[in-house]
Amino acid sequence: DTAVSQTPKYLVTQMGNDKSIKCEQNLGHDTMYWYKQDSKKFLKIMFSYNNKELIINETVPNRFSPKSPDKAHLNLHINSLELGDSAVYFCASSGIAGRERETQYFGPGTRLLVL
Amino acid sequence: QKEVEQDPGPLSVPEGAIVSLNCTYSNSAFQYFMWYRQYSRKGPELLMYTYSSGNKEDGRFTAQVDKSSKYISLFIRDSQPSDSATYLCAMSRMDSNYQLIWGAGTKLIIKP
């Protein structure tokens, strides 16, 4: 059973297009995150949602818009894609108490390549 | 200066060696310390978790936290080629909603 899943796994698209990445977790967690990992492997937090409410919104272009239809899903929509958006995007989730709250569980990642 | 410093490597060692990976940090308020392992083209997976100072052991892995020196370590005994991966340290504190602050990751290569 996949705990945190993302679709698609790979995404190749042209500059200027709009695309979405979907994330689902079946761990019963109530906080979900989007990270961007660049070619040097540095993980940068983009957004965090707790029970469908935005709690972290780091400095990212407003072309990126997260949407959380329910606490098990967090999608990422990207408008007007640019070359610099090429990266691996990870979804993660965390729970409400103890170790589940203090650690995060990651999905397999979506590799985005903008041409 | 970054909040968490980690040497990106790569670190290359022969199979069977003891590996030591380290991170230093600047904020003494961090309470929770983690090591994640990330294989190529996979997501990070939690390897070790420690609350406050001390040691924690799990099989061939030992995590150490020295809050007085603001220094955390991960030791791998009897290293195997399957341990080749990027190891990321992360830490958090309660008053910042447990947001994880990450090191840059160290790429580890175990040579057979």
CSV table of C-alpha atoms in Angstrom, one decimal:
chain,number,residue,atom,x,y,z
A,1,ASP,CA,0.0,0.0,0.0
A,2,THR,CA,1.4,3.4,-1.1
A,3,ALA,CA,1.3,5.8,1.9
A,4,VAL,CA,1.9,9.0,-0.1
A,5,SER,CA,1.4,8.9,-3.8
A,6,GLN,CA,1.9,11.5,-6.6
A,7,THR,CA,0.8,11.7,-10.2
A,8,PRO,CA,2.3,12.0,-12.7
A,9,LYS,CA,5.7,10.6,-12.0
A,10,TYR,CA,7.2,12.4,-15.0
A,11,LEU,CA,6.1,15.6,-16.7
A,12,VAL,CA,7.7,17.0,-19.8
A,13,THR,CA,6.1,20.2,-21.1
A,14,GLN,CA,6.7,23.4,-23.0
A,15,MET,CA,7.4,26.8,-21.6
A,16,GLY,CA,4.2,28.8,-21.0
A,17,ASN,CA,2.0,25.8,-20.4
A,18,ASP,CA,-0.1,25.2,-17.3
A,19,LYS,CA,0.2,21.9,-15.5
A,20,SER,CA,-1.0,20.2,-12.3
A,21,ILE,CA,0.5,17.6,-10.0
A,22,LYS,CA,-1.7,15.6,-7.7
A,23,CYS,CA,-0.9,14.1,-4.2
A,24,GLU,CA,-2.8,11.7,-2.0
A,25,GLN,CA,-1.9,10.2,1.4
A,26,ASN,CA,-3.7,7.3,3.1
A,27,LEU,CA,-1.9,7.7,6.4
A,28,GLY,CA,-4.8,9.7,8.1
A,29,HIS,CA,-2.4,12.6,8.5
A,30,ASP,CA,-3.8,16.2,8.6
A,31,THR,CA,-0.8,18.2,7.4
A,32,MET,CA,0.6,18.0,3.8
A,33,TYR,CA,3.5,19.7,2.1
A,34,TRP,CA,5.0,20.5,-1.2
A,35,TYR,CA,8.7,20.7,-1.6
A,36,LYS,CA,10.9,21.5,-4.6
A,37,GLN,CA,14.3,19.7,-4.9
A,38,ASP,CA,16.8,21.2,-7.3
A,39,SER,CA,19.6,19.5,-9.1
A,40,LYS,CA,21.9,19.9,-6.1
A,41,LYS,CA,19.4,17.9,-4.0
A,42,PHE,CA,18.5,20.8,-1.7
A,43,LEU,CA,14.9,20.4,-0.4
A,44,LYS,CA,13.0,23.7,-0.3
A,45,ILE,CA,9.5,23.9,1.4
A,46,MET,CA,6.9,25.6,-0.8
A,47,PHE,CA,3.6,25.2,0.9
A,48,SER,CA,2.0,23.5,3.9
A,49,TYR,CA,-1.6,22.7,4.5
A,50,ASN,CA,-3.2,21.7,7.8
A,51,ASN,CA,-6.8,20.4,7.5
A,52,LYS,CA,-7.2,22.2,4.2
A,53,GLU,CA,-5.9,25.4,5.6
A,54,LEU,CA,-2.7,27.0,4.3
A,55,ILE,CA,-0.2,27.4,7.1
A,56,ILE,CA,3.1,27.8,5.3
A,57,ASN,CA,3.6,29.8,2.1
A,58,GLU,CA,7.2,30.4,1.4
A,59,THR,CA,8.4,32.8,-1.2
A,60,VAL,CA,7.3,31.2,-4.4
A,61,PRO,CA,6.0,32.8,-7.5
A,62,ASN,CA,2.2,33.3,-7.5
A,63,ARG,CA,2.2,31.1,-10.7
A,64,PHE,CA,2.2,28.2,-8.1
A,65,SER,CA,-1.1,27.6,-6.5
A,66,PRO,CA,-1.8,24.7,-4.1
A,67,LYS,CA,-5.3,23.4,-3.6
A,68,SER,CA,-6.5,21.0,-0.9
A,69,PRO,CA,-10.0,19.5,-1.6
A,70,ASP,CA,-9.8,17.5,1.6
A,71,LYS,CA,-7.1,16.6,4.1
A,72,ALA,CA,-6.0,13.5,2.2
A,73,HIS,CA,-5.2,15.5,-1.0
A,74,LEU,CA,-3.0,18.4,-1.9
A,75,ASN,CA,-2.6,19.4,-5.5
A,76,LEU,CA,-0.2,21.8,-7.1
A,77,HIS,CA,-1.1,23.9,-10.1
A,78,ILE,CA,1.6,25.7,-12.0
A,79,ASN,CA,0.7,28.4,-14.5
A,80,SER,CA,2.9,29.8,-17.3
A,81,LEU,CA,5.7,27.3,-16.7
A,82,GLU,CA,9.3,28.6,-17.0
A,83,LEU,CA,12.6,26.8,-17.6
A,84,GLY,CA,13.6,27.4,-13.9
A,85,ASP,CA,10.6,25.4,-12.8
A,86,SER,CA,12.4,22.2,-13.9
A,87,ALA,CA,13.0,20.2,-10.7
A,88,VAL,CA,11.6,17.3,-8.7
A,89,TYR,CA,8.5,18.2,-6.7
A,90,PHE,CA,7.8,16.1,-3.6
A,91,CYS,CA,4.6,15.9,-1.6
A,92,ALA,CA,4.9,14.9,2.1
A,93,SER,CA,2.6,14.5,5.1
A,94,SER,CA,2.7,14.5,8.8
A,95,GLY,CA,0.4,13.5,11.7
A,96,ILE,CA,-1.0,15.2,14.7
A,97,ALA,CA,0.8,13.8,17.7
A,98,GLY,CA,4.2,12.4,18.8
A,99,ARG,CA,6.7,11.2,16.2
A,100,GLU,CA,4.1,11.3,13.4
A,101,ARG,CA,3.8,15.1,14.0
A,102,GLU,CA,7.5,15.8,14.2
A,103,THR,CA,8.5,13.8,11.1
A,104,GLN,CA,7.3,13.8,7.5
A,105,TYR,CA,6.6,11.0,5.0
A,106,PHE,CA,7.4,11.6,1.4
A,107,GLY,CA,5.9,10.6,-1.9
A,108,PRO,CA,8.0,9.3,-4.8
A,109,GLY,CA,8.4,12.7,-6.5
A,110,THR,CA,7.3,14.2,-9.8
A,111,ARG,CA,10.1,15.0,-12.2
A,112,LEU,CA,9.2,18.2,-14.1
A,113,LEU,CA,11.1,19.1,-17.2
A,114,VAL,CA,10.2,22.4,-18.9
A,115,LEU,CA,11.5,22.7,-22.5
B,1,GLN,CA,24.8,31.6,7.1
B,2,LYS,CA,22.4,28.7,6.7
B,3,GLU,CA,20.5,27.5,9.7
B,4,VAL,CA,21.7,23.9,9.0
B,5,GLU,CA,25.1,23.2,7.5
B,6,GLN,CA,25.9,19.8,5.9
B,7,ASP,CA,28.8,18.9,3.6
B,8,PRO,CA,27.4,17.8,0.3
B,9,GLY,CA,30.3,15.4,-0.4
B,10,PRO,CA,30.5,13.1,-2.2
B,11,LEU,CA,32.0,10.8,0.5
B,12,SER,CA,33.4,7.6,-0.9
B,13,VAL,CA,34.4,4.8,1.4
B,14,PRO,CA,35.2,1.1,1.0
B,15,GLU,CA,32.6,-1.6,1.9
B,16,GLY,CA,32.8,-2.5,5.6
B,17,ALA,CA,34.1,0.9,6.7
B,18,ILE,CA,32.5,3.0,9.5
B,19,VAL,CA,30.9,6.0,8.0
B,20,SER,CA,30.4,9.3,9.9
B,21,LEU,CA,28.0,11.9,8.6
B,22,ASN,CA,27.5,15.3,10.3
B,23,CYS,CA,25.4,18.4,10.5
B,24,THR,CA,25.9,21.6,12.4
B,25,TYR,CA,23.2,24.1,13.2
B,26,SER,CA,22.9,27.6,14.6
B,27,ASN,CA,19.5,27.7,16.3
B,28,SER,CA,19.7,26.3,19.8
B,29,ALA,CA,15.8,26.1,19.9
B,30,PHE,CA,15.7,23.0,17.7
B,31,GLN,CA,14.3,20.0,19.6
B,32,TYR,CA,13.7,17.2,17.1
B,33,PHE,CA,16.5,15.8,14.9
B,34,MET,CA,16.1,13.5,12.0
B,35,TRP,CA,18.2,11.7,9.3
B,36,TYR,CA,16.6,10.9,6.0
B,37,ARG,CA,18.0,8.6,3.3
B,38,GLN,CA,17.3,9.3,-0.3
B,39,TYR,CA,18.1,6.8,-3.0
B,40,SER,CA,18.5,8.0,-6.6
B,41,ARG,CA,15.2,8.9,-8.1
B,42,LYS,CA,13.2,8.2,-4.9
B,43,GLY,CA,11.7,10.3,-2.2
B,44,PRO,CA,13.4,10.8,1.2
B,45,GLU,CA,12.6,8.2,3.8
B,46,LEU,CA,13.0,8.6,7.5
B,47,LEU,CA,16.0,6.7,8.8
B,48,MET,CA,16.6,7.9,12.4
B,49,TYR,CA,14.6,10.2,14.8
B,50,THR,CA,15.9,11.7,18.0
B,51,TYR,CA,14.3,14.0,20.5
B,52,SER,CA,16.7,16.4,22.3
B,53,SER,CA,20.3,15.2,23.1
B,54,GLY,CA,21.7,11.7,23.3
B,55,ASN,CA,22.2,8.6,21.2
B,56,LYS,CA,19.9,6.3,19.4
B,57,GLU,CA,20.8,3.0,17.8
B,58,ASP,CA,19.0,1.0,15.2
B,59,GLY,CA,20.9,-2.0,13.8
B,60,ARG,CA,24.0,-0.7,12.0
B,61,PHE,CA,22.9,3.0,12.4
B,62,THR,CA,23.6,5.3,15.3
B,63,ALA,CA,22.3,8.8,15.6
B,64,GLN,CA,24.0,11.3,18.0
B,65,VAL,CA,22.8,14.7,19.1
B,66,ASP,CA,25.0,17.1,21.0
B,67,LYS,CA,22.9,20.2,21.7
B,68,SER,CA,25.7,21.9,23.6
B,69,SER,CA,27.9,21.9,20.4
B,70,LYS,CA,24.9,22.2,18.0
B,71,TYR,CA,26.1,19.1,16.2
B,72,ILE,CA,24.4,16.0,15.1
B,73,SER,CA,26.0,12.8,13.6
B,74,LEU,CA,24.9,9.6,11.9
B,75,PHE,CA,27.2,6.6,12.1
B,76,ILE,CA,26.9,3.6,9.8
B,77,ARG,CA,28.8,0.5,10.8
B,78,ASP,CA,29.8,-2.3,8.4
B,79,SER,CA,28.8,-0.1,5.5
B,80,GLN,CA,27.3,-1.9,2.5
B,81,PRO,CA,27.0,-0.9,-1.2
B,82,SER,CA,23.2,-0.7,-0.6
B,83,ASP,CA,23.9,2.2,1.8
B,84,SER,CA,25.0,4.3,-1.1
B,85,ALA,CA,22.5,7.2,-1.1
B,86,THR,CA,22.1,10.8,-0.2
B,87,TYR,CA,21.7,11.4,3.5
B,88,LEU,CA,19.8,14.5,4.6
B,89,CYS,CA,19.7,15.8,8.1
B,90,ALA,CA,16.6,17.8,9.3
B,91,MET,CA,15.5,19.4,12.5
B,92,SER,CA,12.5,21.2,13.9
B,93,ARG,CA,11.0,22.8,16.9
B,94,MET,CA,7.5,23.0,18.4
B,95,ASP,CA,7.1,26.8,18.2
B,96,SER,CA,7.5,26.8,14.4
B,97,ASN,CA,4.8,24.2,13.7
B,98,TYR,CA,7.4,21.5,13.5
B,99,GLN,CA,8.5,22.8,10.1
B,100,LEU,CA,11.6,20.8,9.0
B,101,ILE,CA,14.8,22.8,8.4
B,102,TRP,CA,17.0,20.7,6.1
B,103,GLY,CA,20.7,20.3,5.5
B,104,ALA,CA,21.9,20.2,1.9
B,105,GLY,CA,22.4,16.4,2.0
B,106,THR,CA,25.6,14.3,1.8
B,107,LYS,CA,26.1,11.9,-1.1
B,108,LEU,CA,27.6,8.7,0.2
B,109,ILE,CA,29.2,6.1,-2.1
B,110,ILE,CA,30.2,2.7,-0.7
B,111,LYS,CA,32.6,0.9,-3.0
B,112,PRO,CA,32.5,-2.9,-3.1
